[in-house]
C-alpha cells in the first residue's frame, strides 16, 4: 500500500462516499438484472452488523469496502469498489487486507463473498483467488444465480 494511502472506518456521511457508492450500485445494476444485483445501498451499509471502510489519499476518496457479519463466526465482504482513476494502485488489495485483519480480530472462522460471474468481474475474482479464497456454493441467503459466483476463505 502506498505510504499516503489510508484505509479508515467511515461513517458514510460524506457526499464523496455517497457518490462512489451510487456509482458502484449503478455499475452493478448495469451488469446484472435486479434479482441478481446484491450491492448494498447507503442505508443498508449503516446497519449495526456492517463495518465500512473508505480508502483515501490526501483526502481524496479512492475506494471502499465493507464487512457484514453473517453470524459470530462468519463474515462477508461487501461493497468493494475502486474509483476508476485509482484502479491498479492496490486500493482493493488494501481493503481486503483490512477486512481480513478485522475478521481475524473478531475470531471469524470464515470470510465469504459474492461477486459477478461475467468477464467484467475477472479482476475481482483474481484478487480474491490471490488471497486464497476458493469457489463455494451459495451461503447465507444467496441462491444459485448465473450472474453470481461465491467464494470463501477459512481463517483463524
PDB file of C-alpha atoms in Angstrom:
ATOM      1  CA  UNK A   1       0.000   0.000   0.000  1.00  0.00           C
ATOM      2  CA  UNK A   2       1.433   3.409  -0.913  1.00  0.00           C
ATOM      3  CA  UNK A   3       2.515   5.294   2.228  1.00  0.00           C
ATOM      4  CA  UNK A   4      -0.026   8.108   1.841  1.00  0.00           C
ATOM      5  CA  UNK A   5      -2.963   5.735   1.311  1.00  0.00           C
ATOM      6  CA  UNK A   6      -5.145   5.191   4.390  1.00  0.00           C
ATOM      7  CA  UNK A   7      -7.949   2.699   4.972  1.00  0.00           C
ATOM      8  CA  UNK A   8     -10.159   4.041   7.753  1.00  0.00           C
ATOM      9  CA  UNK A   9     -13.596   3.248   9.148  1.00  0.00           C
ATOM     10  CA  UNK A  10     -16.038   5.735   7.652  1.00  0.00           C
ATOM     11  CA  UNK A  11     -19.390   6.977   8.944  1.00  0.00           C
ATOM     12  CA  UNK A  12     -20.994   7.108   5.476  1.00  0.00           C
ATOM     13  CA  UNK A  13     -21.960  10.789   5.772  1.00  0.00           C
ATOM     14  CA  UNK A  14     -19.661  12.300   3.149  1.00  0.00           C
ATOM     15  CA  UNK A  15     -21.040  13.249  -0.255  1.00  0.00           C
ATOM     16  CA  UNK A  16     -17.968  11.716  -1.926  1.00  0.00           C
ATOM     17  CA  UNK A  17     -18.687   8.359  -0.272  1.00  0.00           C
ATOM     18  CA  UNK A  18     -22.368   8.566  -1.254  1.00  0.00           C
ATOM     19  CA  UNK A  19     -21.332   9.345  -4.825  1.00  0.00           C
ATOM     20  CA  UNK A  20     -18.863   6.454  -5.028  1.00  0.00           C
ATOM     21  CA  UNK A  21     -21.415   4.033  -3.596  1.00  0.00           C
ATOM     22  CA  UNK A  22     -24.038   5.241  -6.092  1.00  0.00           C
ATOM     23  CA  UNK A  23     -21.516   4.653  -8.889  1.00  0.00           C
ATOM     24  CA  UNK A  24     -20.986   1.138  -7.502  1.00  0.00           C
ATOM     25  CA  UNK A  25     -24.718   0.369  -7.279  1.00  0.00           C
ATOM     26  CA  UNK A  26     -25.357   1.791 -10.761  1.00  0.00           C
ATOM     27  CA  UNK A  27     -22.489  -0.207 -12.247  1.00  0.00           C
ATOM     28  CA  UNK A  28     -23.703  -3.447 -10.658  1.00  0.00           C
ATOM     29  CA  UNK A  29     -27.243  -2.751 -11.912  1.00  0.00           C
ATOM     30  CA  UNK A  30     -25.926  -2.180 -15.436  1.00  0.00           C
ATOM     31  CA  UNK A  31     -24.335  -5.652 -15.470  1.00  0.00           C
ATOM     32  CA  UNK A  32     -26.994  -7.800 -13.815  1.00  0.00           C
ATOM     33  CA  UNK A  33     -30.785  -7.985 -13.633  1.00  0.00           C
ATOM     34  CA  UNK A  34     -32.345  -6.592 -10.418  1.00  0.00           C
ATOM     35  CA  UNK A  35     -32.830 -10.027  -8.845  1.00  0.00           C
ATOM     36  CA  UNK A  36     -29.114 -10.727  -9.348  1.00  0.00           C
ATOM     37  CA  UNK A  37     -27.803  -7.414  -8.013  1.00  0.00           C
ATOM     38  CA  UNK A  38     -26.660  -7.721  -4.399  1.00  0.00           C
ATOM     39  CA  UNK A  39     -24.978  -4.336  -3.833  1.00  0.00           C
ATOM     40  CA  UNK A  40     -25.952  -2.706  -0.549  1.00  0.00           C
ATOM     41  CA  UNK A  41     -27.352   0.813  -0.590  1.00  0.00           C
ATOM     42  CA  UNK A  42     -26.209   3.559   1.769  1.00  0.00           C
ATOM     43  CA  UNK A  43     -28.806   2.803   4.451  1.00  0.00           C
ATOM     44  CA  UNK A  44     -28.049  -0.922   4.409  1.00  0.00           C
ATOM     45  CA  UNK A  45     -24.359  -0.141   4.932  1.00  0.00           C
ATOM     46  CA  UNK A  46     -25.276   1.831   8.074  1.00  0.00           C
ATOM     47  CA  UNK A  47     -26.680  -1.308   9.738  1.00  0.00           C
ATOM     48  CA  UNK A  48     -25.054  -2.264  13.058  1.00  0.00           C
ATOM     49  CA  UNK A  49     -23.765  -5.562  11.625  1.00  0.00           C
ATOM     50  CA  UNK A  50     -21.760  -3.750   8.902  1.00  0.00           C
ATOM     51  CA  UNK A  51     -18.379  -2.031   9.196  1.00  0.00           C
ATOM     52  CA  UNK A  52     -17.496   0.257   6.287  1.00  0.00           C
ATOM     53  CA  UNK A  53     -14.038   1.488   5.278  1.00  0.00           C
ATOM     54  CA  UNK A  54     -13.035   4.284   2.915  1.00  0.00           C
ATOM     55  CA  UNK A  55      -9.630   4.416   1.239  1.00  0.00           C
ATOM     56  CA  UNK A  56      -8.209   7.918   0.976  1.00  0.00           C
ATOM     57  CA  UNK A  57      -5.018   9.547  -0.159  1.00  0.00           C
ATOM     58  CA  UNK A  58      -4.552  13.182   0.787  1.00  0.00           C
ATOM     59  CA  UNK A  59      -8.277  13.411   1.499  1.00  0.00           C
ATOM     60  CA  UNK A  60      -9.227  12.086  -1.945  1.00  0.00           C
ATOM     61  CA  UNK A  61     -11.558   9.075  -1.881  1.00  0.00           C
ATOM     62  CA  UNK A  62     -10.025   6.181  -3.831  1.00  0.00           C
ATOM     63  CA  UNK A  63     -12.271   3.278  -2.913  1.00  0.00           C
ATOM     64  CA  UNK A  64     -14.255   1.463  -0.275  1.00  0.00           C
ATOM     65  CA  UNK A  65     -15.299  -1.868   1.138  1.00  0.00           C
ATOM     66  CA  UNK A  66     -17.299  -3.327   3.994  1.00  0.00           C
ATOM     67  CA  UNK A  67     -17.562  -6.326   6.293  1.00  0.00           C
ATOM     68  CA  UNK A  68     -21.009  -7.681   7.157  1.00  0.00           C
ATOM     69  CA  UNK A  69     -21.390 -10.141   9.992  1.00  0.00           C
ATOM     70  CA  UNK A  70     -23.397 -13.173   8.918  1.00  0.00           C
ATOM     71  CA  UNK A  71     -23.034 -14.845  12.314  1.00  0.00           C
ATOM     72  CA  UNK A  72     -20.439 -14.723  15.126  1.00  0.00           C
ATOM     73  CA  UNK A  73     -18.033 -16.939  13.137  1.00  0.00           C
ATOM     74  CA  UNK A  74     -18.714 -15.860   9.553  1.00  0.00           C
ATOM     75  CA  UNK A  75     -18.322 -12.513   7.786  1.00  0.00           C
ATOM     76  CA  UNK A  76     -18.999 -11.310   4.251  1.00  0.00           C
ATOM     77  CA  UNK A  77     -17.063  -8.808   2.164  1.00  0.00           C
ATOM     78  CA  UNK A  78     -19.461  -6.239   0.674  1.00  0.00           C
ATOM     79  CA  UNK A  79     -19.383  -3.017  -1.357  1.00  0.00           C
ATOM     80  CA  UNK A  80     -15.885  -3.353  -2.761  1.00  0.00           C
ATOM     81  CA  UNK A  81     -15.337  -0.539  -5.238  1.00  0.00           C
ATOM     82  CA  UNK A  82     -12.325   1.370  -6.526  1.00  0.00           C
ATOM     83  CA  UNK A  83     -12.751   4.737  -8.219  1.00  0.00           C
ATOM     84  CA  UNK A  84     -11.946   4.488 -11.914  1.00  0.00           C
ATOM     85  CA  UNK A  85      -8.969   6.885 -11.634  1.00  0.00           C
ATOM     86  CA  UNK A  86      -7.429   4.832  -8.796  1.00  0.00           C
ATOM     87  CA  UNK A  87      -7.578   1.370 -10.404  1.00  0.00           C
ATOM     88  CA  UNK A  88      -4.355  -0.600 -10.495  1.00  0.00           C
ATOM     89  CA  UNK A  89      -2.902   1.158  -7.436  1.00  0.00           C
ATOM     90  CA  UNK A  90      -3.604  -1.505  -4.809  1.00  0.00           C
ATOM     91  CA  UNK A  91      -6.772   0.037  -3.377  1.00  0.00           C
ATOM     92  CA  UNK A  92      -8.807  -3.195  -3.456  1.00  0.00           C
ATOM     93  CA  UNK A  93      -5.885  -5.182  -2.059  1.00  0.00           C
ATOM     94  CA  UNK A  94      -5.621  -2.729   0.853  1.00  0.00           C
ATOM     95  CA  UNK A  95      -9.340  -3.094   1.579  1.00  0.00           C
ATOM     96  CA  UNK A  96      -9.221  -6.906   1.524  1.00  0.00           C
ATOM     97  CA  UNK A  97      -6.201  -6.859   3.857  1.00  0.00           C
ATOM     98  CA  UNK A  98      -8.091  -4.544   6.241  1.00  0.00           C
ATOM     99  CA  UNK A  99     -11.262  -6.641   6.169  1.00  0.00           C
ATOM    100  CA  UNK A 100      -9.273  -9.841   6.666  1.00  0.00           C
ATOM    101  CA  UNK A 101      -7.443  -8.344   9.656  1.00  0.00           C
ATOM    102  CA  UNK A 102     -10.762  -7.315  11.207  1.00  0.00           C
ATOM    103  CA  UNK A 103     -12.267 -10.750  10.559  1.00  0.00           C
ATOM    104  CA  UNK A 104      -9.292 -12.324  12.335  1.00  0.00           C
ATOM    105  CA  UNK A 105      -9.616  -9.838  15.217  1.00  0.00           C
ATOM    106  CA  UNK A 106     -13.261 -10.890  15.560  1.00  0.00           C
ATOM    107  CA  UNK A 107     -12.219 -14.572  15.543  1.00  0.00           C
ATOM    108  CA  UNK A 108     -14.281 -15.403  12.482  1.00  0.00           C
ATOM    109  CA  UNK A 109     -13.659 -18.858  11.087  1.00  0.00           C
ATOM    110  CA  UNK A 110     -14.748 -17.947   7.573  1.00  0.00           C
ATOM    111  CA  UNK A 111     -14.910 -14.915   5.307  1.00  0.00           C
ATOM    112  CA  UNK A 112     -17.112 -15.155   2.189  1.00  0.00           C
ATOM    113  CA  UNK A 113     -18.269 -13.013  -0.696  1.00  0.00           C
ATOM    114  CA  UNK A 114     -20.496 -12.874  -3.739  1.00  0.00           C
ATOM    115  CA  UNK A 115     -19.214 -11.326  -6.947  1.00  0.00           C
ATOM    116  CA  UNK A 116     -20.172 -11.351 -10.572  1.00  0.00           C
ATOM    117  CA  UNK A 117     -19.662 -14.222 -12.994  1.00  0.00           C
ATOM    118  CA  UNK A 118     -19.236 -12.011 -16.073  1.00  0.00           C
ATOM    119  CA  UNK A 119     -15.886 -11.093 -17.643  1.00  0.00           C
ATOM    120  CA  UNK A 120     -16.119  -7.599 -16.085  1.00  0.00           C
ATOM    121  CA  UNK A 121     -15.556  -9.220 -12.680  1.00  0.00           C
ATOM    122  CA  UNK A 122     -12.484 -11.267 -13.639  1.00  0.00           C
ATOM    123  CA  UNK A 123     -10.056  -8.872 -11.924  1.00  0.00           C
ATOM    124  CA  UNK A 124     -12.104  -9.053  -8.719  1.00  0.00           C
ATOM    125  CA  UNK A 125     -12.223 -12.848  -8.802  1.00  0.00           C
ATOM    126  CA  UNK A 126      -8.456 -12.980  -9.393  1.00  0.00           C
ATOM    127  CA  UNK A 127      -7.864 -10.620  -6.473  1.00  0.00           C
ATOM    128  CA  UNK A 128      -9.804 -12.901  -4.131  1.00  0.00           C
ATOM    129  CA  UNK A 129      -8.160 -16.047  -5.503  1.00  0.00           C
ATOM    130  CA  UNK A 130      -4.800 -14.408  -4.780  1.00  0.00           C
ATOM    131  CA  UNK A 131      -5.793 -14.133  -1.115  1.00  0.00           C
ATOM    132  CA  UNK A 132      -6.673 -17.837  -1.015  1.00  0.00           C
ATOM    133  CA  UNK A 133     -10.438 -17.589  -1.459  1.00  0.00           C
ATOM    134  CA  UNK A 134     -11.997 -20.626  -3.125  1.00  0.00           C
ATOM    135  CA  UNK A 135     -15.214 -21.006  -5.067  1.00  0.00           C
ATOM    136  CA  UNK A 136     -18.079 -22.349  -2.963  1.00  0.00           C
ATOM    137  CA  UNK A 137     -21.840 -22.886  -3.066  1.00  0.00           C
ATOM    138  CA  UNK A 138     -24.166 -20.012  -2.150  1.00  0.00           C
ATOM    139  CA  UNK A 139     -24.051 -19.047   1.536  1.00  0.00           C
ATOM    140  CA  UNK A 140     -26.335 -17.111   3.893  1.00  0.00           C
ATOM    141  CA  UNK A 141     -29.476 -16.053   1.951  1.00  0.00           C
ATOM    142  CA  UNK A 142     -27.948 -16.335  -1.535  1.00  0.00           C
ATOM    143  CA  UNK A 143     -29.200 -18.823  -4.117  1.00  0.00           C
ATOM    144  CA  UNK A 144     -27.608 -20.205  -7.289  1.00  0.00           C
ATOM    145  CA  UNK A 145     -27.593 -17.488  -9.923  1.00  0.00           C
ATOM    146  CA  UNK A 146     -25.921 -17.425 -13.356  1.00  0.00           C
ATOM    147  CA  UNK A 147     -24.759 -13.842 -12.668  1.00  0.00           C
ATOM    148  CA  UNK A 148     -23.061 -14.700  -9.358  1.00  0.00           C
ATOM    149  CA  UNK A 149     -20.092 -16.633  -8.087  1.00  0.00           C
ATOM    150  CA  UNK A 150     -19.495 -17.312  -4.428  1.00  0.00           C
ATOM    151  CA  UNK A 151     -16.130 -17.535  -2.724  1.00  0.00           C
ATOM    152  CA  UNK A 152     -14.981 -18.310   0.791  1.00  0.00           C
ATOM    153  CA  UNK A 153     -11.804 -18.370   2.851  1.00  0.00           C
ATOM    154  CA  UNK A 154     -11.270 -20.402   6.021  1.00  0.00           C
ATOM    155  CA  UNK A 155      -9.428 -18.221   8.532  1.00  0.00           C
ATOM    156  CA  UNK A 156      -8.345 -18.251  12.144  1.00  0.00           C
TER     157      UNK A 156
END
